[in-house]
Amino acid sequence: MSSEILPNGQEKAMYLQRPSSGRSQDVGHILAKTFRELFTRDAIDSETIRNLNVSRGGDDPYHDRYVESLQKVNEEHERRMAEVAMLERHIMQAQARAMSADEREFSRVSSGHKHYRELGLPPARSHFRECIDSELLRKHKLLTPEDFSTEEPPPVPAPQESRIPSYAMDTQNSMLIRRSYDDLIKSPGPTLRDSGETLHLSQDKDLDDLDPDGIPKQPQLNPAFRNDLWRDQLNPEQREINRKDLENLQARANYLKNPRYVPPSAQGGGRMLIKAQKREAKKIGVKPNPEKYAKKDPSVVFIASPPIISFTEFQVGHVYEATLELKNVTTAMRQCRVIPPRTSYFSVGLGMFPGEHGLVAPGMSCQYTIRFIPDCLGDFEDEIKVQTQSSTPMVIKIEAARPPPVLSLPSSIDIGQCLVGGIRAAHIKVQNTGGAGKFAILPHSTWPTTNFKSATKTGVVSQPPFEIRPSVFDLGRGHSTLLEVIFAPPSVHTYLQTVTFVCDNCQVKHFTLKGEGQTAGVELSEVDGGTSEPRSGEMCDVAAQHLIRFHNLNPFTYMQKKMMIKNTINVALPYHWKIIKPCLIPTDPEKPDETSLPQDRILDIDSAFSIDPQSGVLPPRGESDFQLTFAPPEIADFHSVLHLILQEVPEARPSSNRPSRPGTAESVVSDISEIEMPSSAPVLHDVTALEIEVKGQSEAFKVLLSPYAIQVPGKVLVGTSVRKQFQMINNSISSAVFQWDRAYTDFIMQVEPPMGEIEAGSSILMSMDLTSDIPGDIDHTLLCHIENLDQPLSLNVQATIKGPEVAIDNPDINFGLVRLGDKSTQEITIRNTCQIMAKWWLQESPEYQSKQGKIEFNPVNGVLRPLETKKIIATFDPQSCQSMRSIIDLYVQDGNQSHIAARGEVQVSDACLLSSHLSLEDVYVDVPVNQTVTIYNKTLLDTDFRWGQLDGEDASRCSVTVAPKSGHLAPREKYDIHLTFTSHHQGKIGDVRLPCYVDGMSHPLCLALSAEVKGLQVSYSTPQHDSVDGELLLDFGEIVLLGETPKRTVYISNNTAIAAPYNITVEHFSARPPSPPEQDKGSMPNKTQRKSAILLRTPNLANPMSKTAARAHADMCSMMLKEGLGAAFVVQSASGVLKPFSEEIIEVTAFSDMWGSYTDILVSKVGHLDEVKIPIKITVSGCPLKFQMASTSTDTKPVLRFGTHVSGVNPIDRQMRVNNPSPYDVRVDWEIFNRDSEDKQLLDFIVSFGNSFPLKDKTGKEIVPKEEGPIHAMRLGYQLI
């Protein structure tokens, strides 16, 4: 991560953390997040801005702009802060005015109602809306009271009652007169409050002239004089001096009285150290509430610690002391006196004071010793009075009481029931939840007693038939002990005895012991199905009390009956059961009681009857449930007797009491003085309390199958499960348990459910499942074994099994037209028409194999799921061209076979070119020639083709482009091929072949190409048809005046289709056309050029640099002749491209500035052809010299005028300037002569020019030498006048 380098004085932008305080007004984190790169934490204060402003005026303009912008921002900030402060001050002032107005309104409304606040009446109307300036808030886009108040403002302010009538209001004159006398009224209220002085008003003064703070209201002054009030007020220094003077005057009258001599209940005397004194604000004009001061609590001077003196743990004969502390809680020294208790058990010692004379300073304490001398462990109460300066003495209670013990014993102790002759021991837990104590148990008849030791010396309290031990015990707080109570009833009665509990704190409490004597007894209260009566002549047990008969059952089944035995007494009875063989004696209805009871009974060990539970305890007065079960092990009749034996029943002892009368067994015995406790252990023995006879019979099972045989209709697929239902009917008495056998040979045959239990008298629906993997017929018998039944049940099953079936959906397989060497594929759809898996495989019939080709299958075999459809790919690979016919076999394992016919036609690809030879005409070198060739597919097989490379001896001299280079031929399709032929050499091309490869053909197709290739041919001509010996000649003429620019034209014709570049030049007198000057459009001519341009005549006044046609032509000629050769030939269109079969016009212009005959060669180069040279000939005549006087116009002849002269005067001289613009020097000879004879002209001036001082013949004629160059001298005559 690359670190970013920041300029000096800058810090990287970052996100600021949110302030931790929710009340913070710092919004820097919001600005830093919003203005990421612009916000900075550096704050610029006003002092920095002032310093920067002082440093202005330097050379840095950026600093000046920065300081100016910063000052504007600071001024804007100060302006906005001033507006905010103004708004805040306005809102606070409005709130203060509204609160004052609300309080006055509330005081006015509640003045006539004493309990206005307690009644929950609504407050007065708020005046905040009238005190706030809503327009100012709305101007600064703040909320106004109208925005959140639903109350509609009144259209006009409510009229207010004038406090002072108009006739009583002061005028300006009266105010000026009374100004000197109203200093007190004009002085502001805060001055009085700050000085601590009290403003006293007379009772008859109108309360309306006071504001809520009790200060006189300012009179309503005229606003014109409010600004002058400060002149009559004292300055702060003088006001402070006056206050000190007033304090000095009142110093002698303001002194504090000694609070020691002020009663606590008097005004200002009840100030306490432990209770803050509330200073109520002085209310002026408010009526005092008399109920508030009518009743006051007595003033507190001393506080006792502890407030109650208590003695809790004490013993007789000991002295106990406690300290009483009295603390002075007033602000003055106080005295106190303690009055001792009234009883002799408590006494008060001398007090201990912190100072002398029995005075207790504020906050100090005095102490007294309280003594307690008990003579018993009872409770004591008394009180001590403390007299102080308070009107009511302070009373301090004294208490002496041990915490009384609290025993967790009810007033009546029920021991419960006990068998007569037996003993019942009950342990009672006694817990003390109170104070500690010692307890003694006494018979109620011996209380009160004089000697506890004699009454409790044995440690056992005997109250026949009850005994309690121990008789004396101690229990501390939270401790517990066990009391053993023995109850031995001699007879069937309810016994009550009273005992007395005596505590060492002189508390006595009586408790009652209750017990009941009973004899053992049980009865049969309920049996499921009830009891039965013996039939006539039926053999029954002689001693049985009840007969219970069971229904008939099947062997190894059982039947249960619920039997309830009731305990008729309130004593739990242990028991056990015995099963006895019956003593069978036929019953005689006429003599039912004449039966003898057997003495010895035999236990029935192999009994089919059982009872649960075998033993236990019968709850008192409760019923116990017993399950009586009958389970016969075989087919027979079963008979047994059940005996209920009560265990350890005590034997009744002989009693001396009178016998109880009938019906008084539950009577309460009150006189039990003659009852004695047993001296020995009771005698226990077992008693048969109940005999019950039970009978039952067993019979065989009756189970049937419906139907007893199953025949499956139709044919069942291999691997398919067939389910057939049948019923099993149980006609037996009880449920039958069954189990079916299974068959696992060539098939699987089973019954669902294979085992189970069927209820008596019901039927169950069963299913027989059959599955076989081998086709064929099935005949099998299944056996069902019934528990406790000797012969099993049989079920015969018959069925026919068949294999899977697979069908072919295709009527046949047509491979169609197949190219030899290719493979053809077709889909074979096979379908499993059954609900089982089918294993299949495909193959070609053996008699058709390896004859017409090979047929392959993918996949060749497989497994079809039930009702599945699968597509098989059949691939035919032909070996030769033929018409294929074959048979395909489909085999299914353990199933059917299917056959399908296959056919196809095998052929090879065959194509040809409709034209195998192309003879191309008008072929030129490097000029493409387009032709079309057609390929024809002669078969119904589509095929692909592609063109190869050129072949042949002339293949390197040309190139062929084929479009498309490859393609696809549909059956019987004619395909056009676009061929482009280009030859790179001139001549005859005859051995060129282009191969075309067709897929499926062993030899390619060949296209032969031949052409006569022509080269570039160019012809030249001129319009004058000038020629020299049959050659071209460009002749400009014999007489061409000097300065003329004749033109001649050369025609170049291209007689072929070959485009070729050309270039035409002149060997000697060549000139290059001038190029236009490169001058910027925005540039202007310099001063000299502008001045010279203004002086010249211009054809266009708007453009001073414009030229006339003659001037422009003269400049161009001078530019062409700047080489200084005297003549120049300029070729227009000197280079270019000669297009096919076109003609190019070449224009040659001649320029000259010297006379003479000029010859030159025009060289033309076209393409790769040889150069063609065309002679050029021109003869120029004329004189290049010009007189200066006639240089401006060609039509003006030079004339030298001498004017009129007098004979004999000095000769007259005239100067004339002759210009030679040619590039060569010209010799000038002057000769004066008369041009014509007898003419009136005075003087003829002949100028001859030629060689310098030429040779002359005899006649005076110049001898002209032969020409040696292009320049020839000439002789011209000029006339001088």
PDB file of N, CA, C and O in Angstrom, residues 1218-1267:
ATOM      1  N   VAL A1218      18.435  52.465 -72.063  1.00  0.00           N
ATOM      2  CA  VAL A1218      18.124  51.244 -72.799  1.00  0.00           C
ATOM      3  C   VAL A1218      18.250  50.071 -71.817  1.00  0.00           C
ATOM      4  O   VAL A1218      19.290  49.910 -71.174  1.00  0.00           O
ATOM      5  N   ASN A1219      17.184  49.272 -71.721  1.00  0.00           N
ATOM      6  CA  ASN A1219      17.146  48.110 -70.792  1.00  0.00           C
ATOM      7  C   ASN A1219      17.374  46.817 -71.550  1.00  0.00           C
ATOM      8  O   ASN A1219      16.813  46.624 -72.655  1.00  0.00           O
ATOM      9  N   ASN A1220      18.168  45.930 -71.009  1.00  0.00           N
ATOM     10  CA  ASN A1220      18.425  44.610 -71.597  1.00  0.00           C
ATOM     11  C   ASN A1220      17.926  43.553 -70.599  1.00  0.00           C
ATOM     12  O   ASN A1220      18.621  43.181 -69.642  1.00  0.00           O
ATOM     13  N   PRO A1221      16.688  43.049 -70.768  1.00  0.00           N
ATOM     14  CA  PRO A1221      16.144  42.026 -69.840  1.00  0.00           C
ATOM     15  C   PRO A1221      16.630  40.629 -70.149  1.00  0.00           C
ATOM     16  O   PRO A1221      16.275  39.689 -69.442  1.00  0.00           O
ATOM     17  N   SER A1222      17.407  40.445 -71.234  1.00  0.00           N
ATOM     18  CA  SER A1222      17.821  39.105 -71.623  1.00  0.00           C
ATOM     19  C   SER A1222      18.975  38.674 -70.750  1.00  0.00           C
ATOM     20  O   SER A1222      19.662  39.487 -70.143  1.00  0.00           O
ATOM     21  N   PRO A1223      19.267  37.374 -70.756  1.00  0.00           N
ATOM     22  CA  PRO A1223      20.373  36.892 -69.923  1.00  0.00           C
ATOM     23  C   PRO A1223      21.733  37.061 -70.588  1.00  0.00           C
ATOM     24  O   PRO A1223      22.725  36.642 -69.991  1.00  0.00           O
ATOM     25  N   TYR A1224      21.788  37.571 -71.799  1.00  0.00           N
ATOM     26  CA  TYR A1224      23.077  37.707 -72.502  1.00  0.00           C
ATOM     27  C   TYR A1224      23.388  39.188 -72.746  1.00  0.00           C
ATOM     28  O   TYR A1224      22.467  40.020 -72.784  1.00  0.00           O
ATOM     29  N   ASP A1225      24.706  39.451 -72.945  1.00  0.00           N
ATOM     30  CA  ASP A1225      25.135  40.815 -73.294  1.00  0.00           C
ATOM     31  C   ASP A1225      24.807  41.098 -74.771  1.00  0.00           C
ATOM     32  O   ASP A1225      24.948  40.213 -75.623  1.00  0.00           O
ATOM     33  N   VAL A1226      24.475  42.378 -75.070  1.00  0.00           N
ATOM     34  CA  VAL A1226      24.118  42.780 -76.444  1.00  0.00           C
ATOM     35  C   VAL A1226      24.989  43.992 -76.825  1.00  0.00           C
ATOM     36  O   VAL A1226      25.021  44.980 -76.076  1.00  0.00           O
ATOM     37  N   ARG A1227      25.694  43.832 -77.896  1.00  0.00           N
ATOM     38  CA  ARG A1227      26.506  44.959 -78.386  1.00  0.00           C
ATOM     39  C   ARG A1227      25.604  45.938 -79.148  1.00  0.00           C
ATOM     40  O   ARG A1227      24.787  45.528 -79.980  1.00  0.00           O
ATOM     41  N   VAL A1228      25.780  47.226 -78.880  1.00  0.00           N
ATOM     42  CA  VAL A1228      24.936  48.273 -79.476  1.00  0.00           C
ATOM     43  C   VAL A1228      25.837  49.235 -80.272  1.00  0.00           C
ATOM     44  O   VAL A1228      26.807  49.762 -79.722  1.00  0.00           O
ATOM     45  N   ASP A1229      25.549  49.419 -81.575  1.00  0.00           N
ATOM     46  CA  ASP A1229      26.257  50.399 -82.419  1.00  0.00           C
ATOM     47  C   ASP A1229      25.265  51.461 -82.821  1.00  0.00           C
ATOM     48  O   ASP A1229      24.123  51.139 -83.237  1.00  0.00           O
ATOM     49  N   TRP A1230      25.720  52.750 -82.760  1.00  0.00           N
ATOM     50  CA  TRP A1230      24.815  53.869 -83.103  1.00  0.00           C
ATOM     51  C   TRP A1230      25.248  54.452 -84.436  1.00  0.00           C
ATOM     52  O   TRP A1230      26.426  54.659 -84.658  1.00  0.00           O
ATOM     53  N   GLU A1231      24.286  54.724 -85.273  1.00  0.00           N
ATOM     54  CA  GLU A1231      24.572  55.347 -86.610  1.00  0.00           C
ATOM     55  C   GLU A1231      23.430  56.304 -86.919  1.00  0.00           C
ATOM     56  O   GLU A1231      22.264  55.958 -86.821  1.00  0.00           O
ATOM     57  N   ILE A1232      23.805  57.515 -87.384  1.00  0.00           N
ATOM     58  CA  ILE A1232      22.809  58.538 -87.727  1.00  0.00           C
ATOM     59  C   ILE A1232      22.700  58.611 -89.244  1.00  0.00           C
ATOM     60  O   ILE A1232      23.698  58.751 -89.946  1.00  0.00           O
ATOM     61  N   PHE A1233      21.497  58.588 -89.718  1.00  0.00           N
ATOM     62  CA  PHE A1233      21.294  58.619 -91.188  1.00  0.00           C
ATOM     63  C   PHE A1233      19.863  59.062 -91.425  1.00  0.00           C
ATOM     64  O   PHE A1233      18.993  59.039 -90.528  1.00  0.00           O
ATOM     65  N   ASN A1234      19.657  59.409 -92.640  1.00  0.00           N
ATOM     66  CA  ASN A1234      18.306  59.732 -93.092  1.00  0.00           C
ATOM     67  C   ASN A1234      17.642  58.438 -93.525  1.00  0.00           C
ATOM     68  O   ASN A1234      18.142  57.733 -94.419  1.00  0.00           O
ATOM     69  N   ARG A1235      16.546  58.267 -93.010  1.00  0.00           N
ATOM     70  CA  ARG A1235      15.892  56.981 -93.289  1.00  0.00           C
ATOM     71  C   ARG A1235      15.367  56.947 -94.696  1.00  0.00           C
ATOM     72  O   ARG A1235      15.549  55.965 -95.412  1.00  0.00           O
ATOM     73  N   ASP A1236      14.767  57.996 -95.070  1.00  0.00           N
ATOM     74  CA  ASP A1236      14.213  58.064 -96.432  1.00  0.00           C
ATOM     75  C   ASP A1236      14.804  59.289 -97.124  1.00  0.00           C
ATOM     76  O   ASP A1236      15.026  60.330 -96.509  1.00  0.00           O
ATOM     77  N   SER A1237      14.989  59.128 -98.406  1.00  0.00           N
ATOM     78  CA  SER A1237      15.497  60.288 -99.166  1.00  0.00           C
ATOM     79  C   SER A1237      14.372  61.274 -99.344  1.00  0.00           C
ATOM     80  O   SER A1237      13.206  60.889 -99.501  1.00  0.00           O
ATOM     81  N   GLU A1238      14.885  62.566 -99.454  1.00  0.00           N
ATOM     82  CA  GLU A1238      13.975  63.664 -99.665  1.00  0.00           C
ATOM     83  C   GLU A1238      12.827  63.693 -98.639  1.00  0.00           C
ATOM     84  O   GLU A1238      11.698  64.047 -98.918  1.00  0.00           O
ATOM     85  N   ASP A1239      13.101  63.235 -97.489  1.00  0.00           N
ATOM     86  CA  ASP A1239      12.032  63.355 -96.456  1.00  0.00           C
ATOM     87  C   ASP A1239      12.225  64.655 -95.719  1.00  0.00           C
ATOM     88  O   ASP A1239      13.272  65.299 -95.833  1.00  0.00           O
ATOM     89  N   LYS A1240      11.297  65.096 -95.072  1.00  0.00           N
ATOM     90  CA  LYS A1240      11.341  66.359 -94.358  1.00  0.00           C
ATOM     91  C   LYS A1240      11.966  66.190 -92.969  1.00  0.00           C
ATOM     92  O   LYS A1240      12.110  67.171 -92.260  1.00  0.00           O
ATOM     93  N   GLN A1241      12.295  64.959 -92.672  1.00  0.00           N
ATOM     94  CA  GLN A1241      12.866  64.720 -91.337  1.00  0.00           C
ATOM     95  C   GLN A1241      14.286  65.182 -91.333  1.00  0.00           C
ATOM     96  O   GLN A1241      15.046  64.903 -92.285  1.00  0.00           O
ATOM     97  N   LEU A1242      14.624  65.868 -90.306  1.00  0.00           N
ATOM     98  CA  LEU A1242      15.942  66.452 -90.271  1.00  0.00           C
ATOM     99  C   LEU A1242      17.004  65.414 -89.981  1.00  0.00           C
ATOM    100  O   LEU A1242      18.085  65.421 -90.559  1.00  0.00           O
ATOM    101  N   LEU A1243      16.713  64.482 -89.083  1.00  0.00           N
ATOM    102  CA  LEU A1243      17.750  63.569 -88.637  1.00  0.00           C
ATOM    103  C   LEU A1243      17.160  62.166 -88.521  1.00  0.00           C
ATOM    104  O   LEU A1243      16.050  61.975 -88.024  1.00  0.00           O
ATOM    105  N   ASP A1244      17.908  61.215 -89.069  1.00  0.00           N
ATOM    106  CA  ASP A1244      17.559  59.801 -88.877  1.00  0.00           C
ATOM    107  C   ASP A1244      18.654  59.169 -88.019  1.00  0.00           C
ATOM    108  O   ASP A1244      19.849  59.351 -88.317  1.00  0.00           O
ATOM    109  N   PHE A1245      18.247  58.477 -87.057  1.00  0.00           N
ATOM    110  CA  PHE A1245      19.188  57.825 -86.126  1.00  0.00           C
ATOM    111  C   PHE A1245      18.983  56.332 -86.233  1.00  0.00           C
ATOM    112  O   PHE A1245      17.893  55.817 -85.965  1.00  0.00           O
ATOM    113  N   ILE A1246      20.041  55.653 -86.709  1.00  0.00           N
ATOM    114  CA  ILE A1246      19.959  54.217 -86.920  1.00  0.00           C
ATOM    115  C   ILE A1246      20.843  53.544 -85.883  1.00  0.00           C
ATOM    116  O   ILE A1246      21.987  53.971 -85.708  1.00  0.00           O
ATOM    117  N   VAL A1247      20.288  52.595 -85.265  1.00  0.00           N
ATOM    118  CA  VAL A1247      21.032  51.816 -84.249  1.00  0.00           C
ATOM    119  C   VAL A1247      21.291  50.462 -84.823  1.00  0.00           C
ATOM    120  O   VAL A1247      20.349  49.790 -85.303  1.00  0.00           O
ATOM    121  N   SER A1248      22.520  50.062 -84.882  1.00  0.00           N
ATOM    122  CA  SER A1248      22.890  48.732 -85.350  1.00  0.00           C
ATOM    123  C   SER A1248      23.483  47.963 -84.152  1.00  0.00           C
ATOM    124  O   SER A1248      24.241  48.543 -83.349  1.00  0.00           O
ATOM    125  N   PHE A1249      23.201  46.725 -84.131  1.00  0.00           N
ATOM    126  CA  PHE A1249      23.731  45.922 -83.001  1.00  0.00           C
ATOM    127  C   PHE A1249      24.129  44.582 -83.573  1.00  0.00           C
ATOM    128  O   PHE A1249      23.557  44.093 -84.568  1.00  0.00           O
ATOM    129  N   GLY A1250      25.077  44.066 -83.066  1.00  0.00           N
ATOM    130  CA  GLY A1250      25.638  42.811 -83.515  1.00  0.00           C
ATOM    131  C   GLY A1250      26.964  42.599 -82.805  1.00  0.00           C
ATOM    132  O   GLY A1250      27.146  43.009 -81.660  1.00  0.00           O
ATOM    133  N   ASN A1251      27.907  41.931 -83.542  1.00  0.00           N
ATOM    134  CA  ASN A1251      29.216  41.718 -82.939  1.00  0.00           C
ATOM    135  C   ASN A1251      29.942  43.048 -82.795  1.00  0.00           C
ATOM    136  O   ASN A1251      29.737  43.993 -83.577  1.00  0.00           O
ATOM    137  N   SER A1252      30.811  43.092 -81.912  1.00  0.00           N
ATOM    138  CA  SER A1252      31.565  44.354 -81.694  1.00  0.00           C
ATOM    139  C   SER A1252      32.534  44.567 -82.864  1.00  0.00           C
ATOM    140  O   SER A1252      33.333  43.680 -83.167  1.00  0.00           O
ATOM    141  N   PHE A1253      32.374  45.704 -83.427  1.00  0.00           N
ATOM    142  CA  PHE A1253      33.228  46.085 -84.588  1.00  0.00           C
ATOM    143  C   PHE A1253      33.334  44.951 -85.589  1.00  0.00           C
ATOM    144  O   PHE A1253      34.382  44.339 -85.762  1.00  0.00           O
ATOM    145  N   PRO A1254      32.259  44.649 -86.265  1.00  0.00           N
ATOM    146  CA  PRO A1254      32.265  43.505 -87.205  1.00  0.00           C
ATOM    147  C   PRO A1254      33.061  43.847 -88.454  1.00  0.00           C
ATOM    148  O   PRO A1254      33.288  45.010 -88.783  1.00  0.00           O
ATOM    149  N   LEU A1255      33.368  42.785 -89.144  1.00  0.00           N
ATOM    150  CA  LEU A1255      34.052  42.966 -90.438  1.00  0.00           C
ATOM    151  C   LEU A1255      33.064  43.364 -91.490  1.00  0.00           C
ATOM    152  O   LEU A1255      31.905  42.908 -91.478  1.00  0.00           O
ATOM    153  N   LYS A1256      33.500  44.190 -92.395  1.00  0.00           N
ATOM    154  CA  LYS A1256      32.637  44.663 -93.476  1.00  0.00           C
ATOM    155  C   LYS A1256      33.283  44.336 -94.805  1.00  0.00           C
ATOM    156  O   LYS A1256      34.485  44.262 -94.944  1.00  0.00           O
ATOM    157  N   ASP A1257      32.404  44.184 -95.793  1.00  0.00           N
ATOM    158  CA  ASP A1257      32.918  43.930 -97.154  1.00  0.00           C
ATOM    159  C   ASP A1257      33.260  45.263 -97.841  1.00  0.00           C
ATOM    160  O   ASP A1257      33.187  46.330 -97.216  1.00  0.00           O
ATOM    161  N   LYS A1258      33.472  45.091 -99.093  1.00  0.00           N
ATOM    162  CA  LYS A1258      33.858  46.281 -99.845  1.00  0.00           C
ATOM    163  C   LYS A1258      32.737  47.278 -99.975  1.00  0.00           C
ATOM    164  O   LYS A1258      32.978  48.487-100.069  1.00  0.00           O
ATOM    165  N   THR A1259      31.547  46.752 -99.997  1.00  0.00           N
ATOM    166  CA  THR A1259      30.396  47.655-100.143  1.00  0.00           C
ATOM    167  C   THR A1259      29.991  48.281 -98.826  1.00  0.00           C
ATOM    168  O   THR A1259      29.103  49.123 -98.773  1.00  0.00           O
ATOM    169  N   GLY A1260      30.617  47.863 -97.746  1.00  0.00           N
ATOM    170  CA  GLY A1260      30.260  48.416 -96.416  1.00  0.00           C
ATOM    171  C   GLY A1260      29.281  47.579 -95.611  1.00  0.00           C
ATOM    172  O   GLY A1260      28.879  47.954 -94.512  1.00  0.00           O
ATOM    173  N   LYS A1261      28.920  46.426 -96.174  1.00  0.00           N
ATOM    174  CA  LYS A1261      27.998  45.565 -95.449  1.00  0.00           C
ATOM    175  C   LYS A1261      28.746  44.648 -94.469  1.00  0.00           C
ATOM    176  O   LYS A1261      29.883  44.256 -94.737  1.00  0.00           O
ATOM    177  N   GLU A1262      28.103  44.412 -93.401  1.00  0.00           N
ATOM    178  CA  GLU A1262      28.705  43.579 -92.336  1.00  0.00           C
ATOM    179  C   GLU A1262      28.721  42.133 -92.787  1.00  0.00           C
ATOM    180  O   GLU A1262      27.764  41.613 -93.378  1.00  0.00           O
ATOM    181  N   ILE A1263      29.829  41.574 -92.512  1.00  0.00           N
ATOM    182  CA  ILE A1263      29.966  40.160 -92.850  1.00  0.00           C
ATOM    183  C   ILE A1263      29.454  39.345 -91.637  1.00  0.00           C
ATOM    184  O   ILE A1263      30.030  39.422 -90.535  1.00  0.00           O
ATOM    185  N   VAL A1264      28.409  38.580 -91.887  1.00  0.00           N
ATOM    186  CA  VAL A1264      27.772  37.789 -90.795  1.00  0.00           C
ATOM    187  C   VAL A1264      28.387  36.414 -90.764  1.00  0.00           C
ATOM    188  O   VAL A1264      28.322  35.707 -91.794  1.00  0.00           O
ATOM    189  N   PRO A1265      29.026  36.017 -89.676  1.00  0.00           N
ATOM    190  CA  PRO A1265      29.606  34.669 -89.618  1.00  0.00           C
ATOM    191  C   PRO A1265      28.508  33.596 -89.467  1.00  0.00           C
ATOM    192  O   PRO A1265      27.341  33.880 -89.250  1.00  0.00           O
ATOM    193  N   LYS A1266      28.954  32.358 -89.632  1.00  0.00           N
ATOM    194  CA  LYS A1266      27.993  31.256 -89.479  1.00  0.00           C
ATOM    195  C   LYS A1266      27.570  31.100 -88.008  1.00  0.00           C
ATOM    196  O   LYS A1266      28.288  31.468 -87.087  1.00  0.00           O
ATOM    197  N   GLU A1267      26.430  30.488 -87.900  1.00  0.00           N
ATOM    198  CA  GLU A1267      25.870  30.309 -86.540  1.00  0.00           C
ATOM    199  C   GLU A1267      26.703  29.302 -85.743  1.00  0.00           C
ATOM    200  O   GLU A1267      27.059  28.250 -86.256  1.00  0.00           O
TER     201      GLU A1267
END
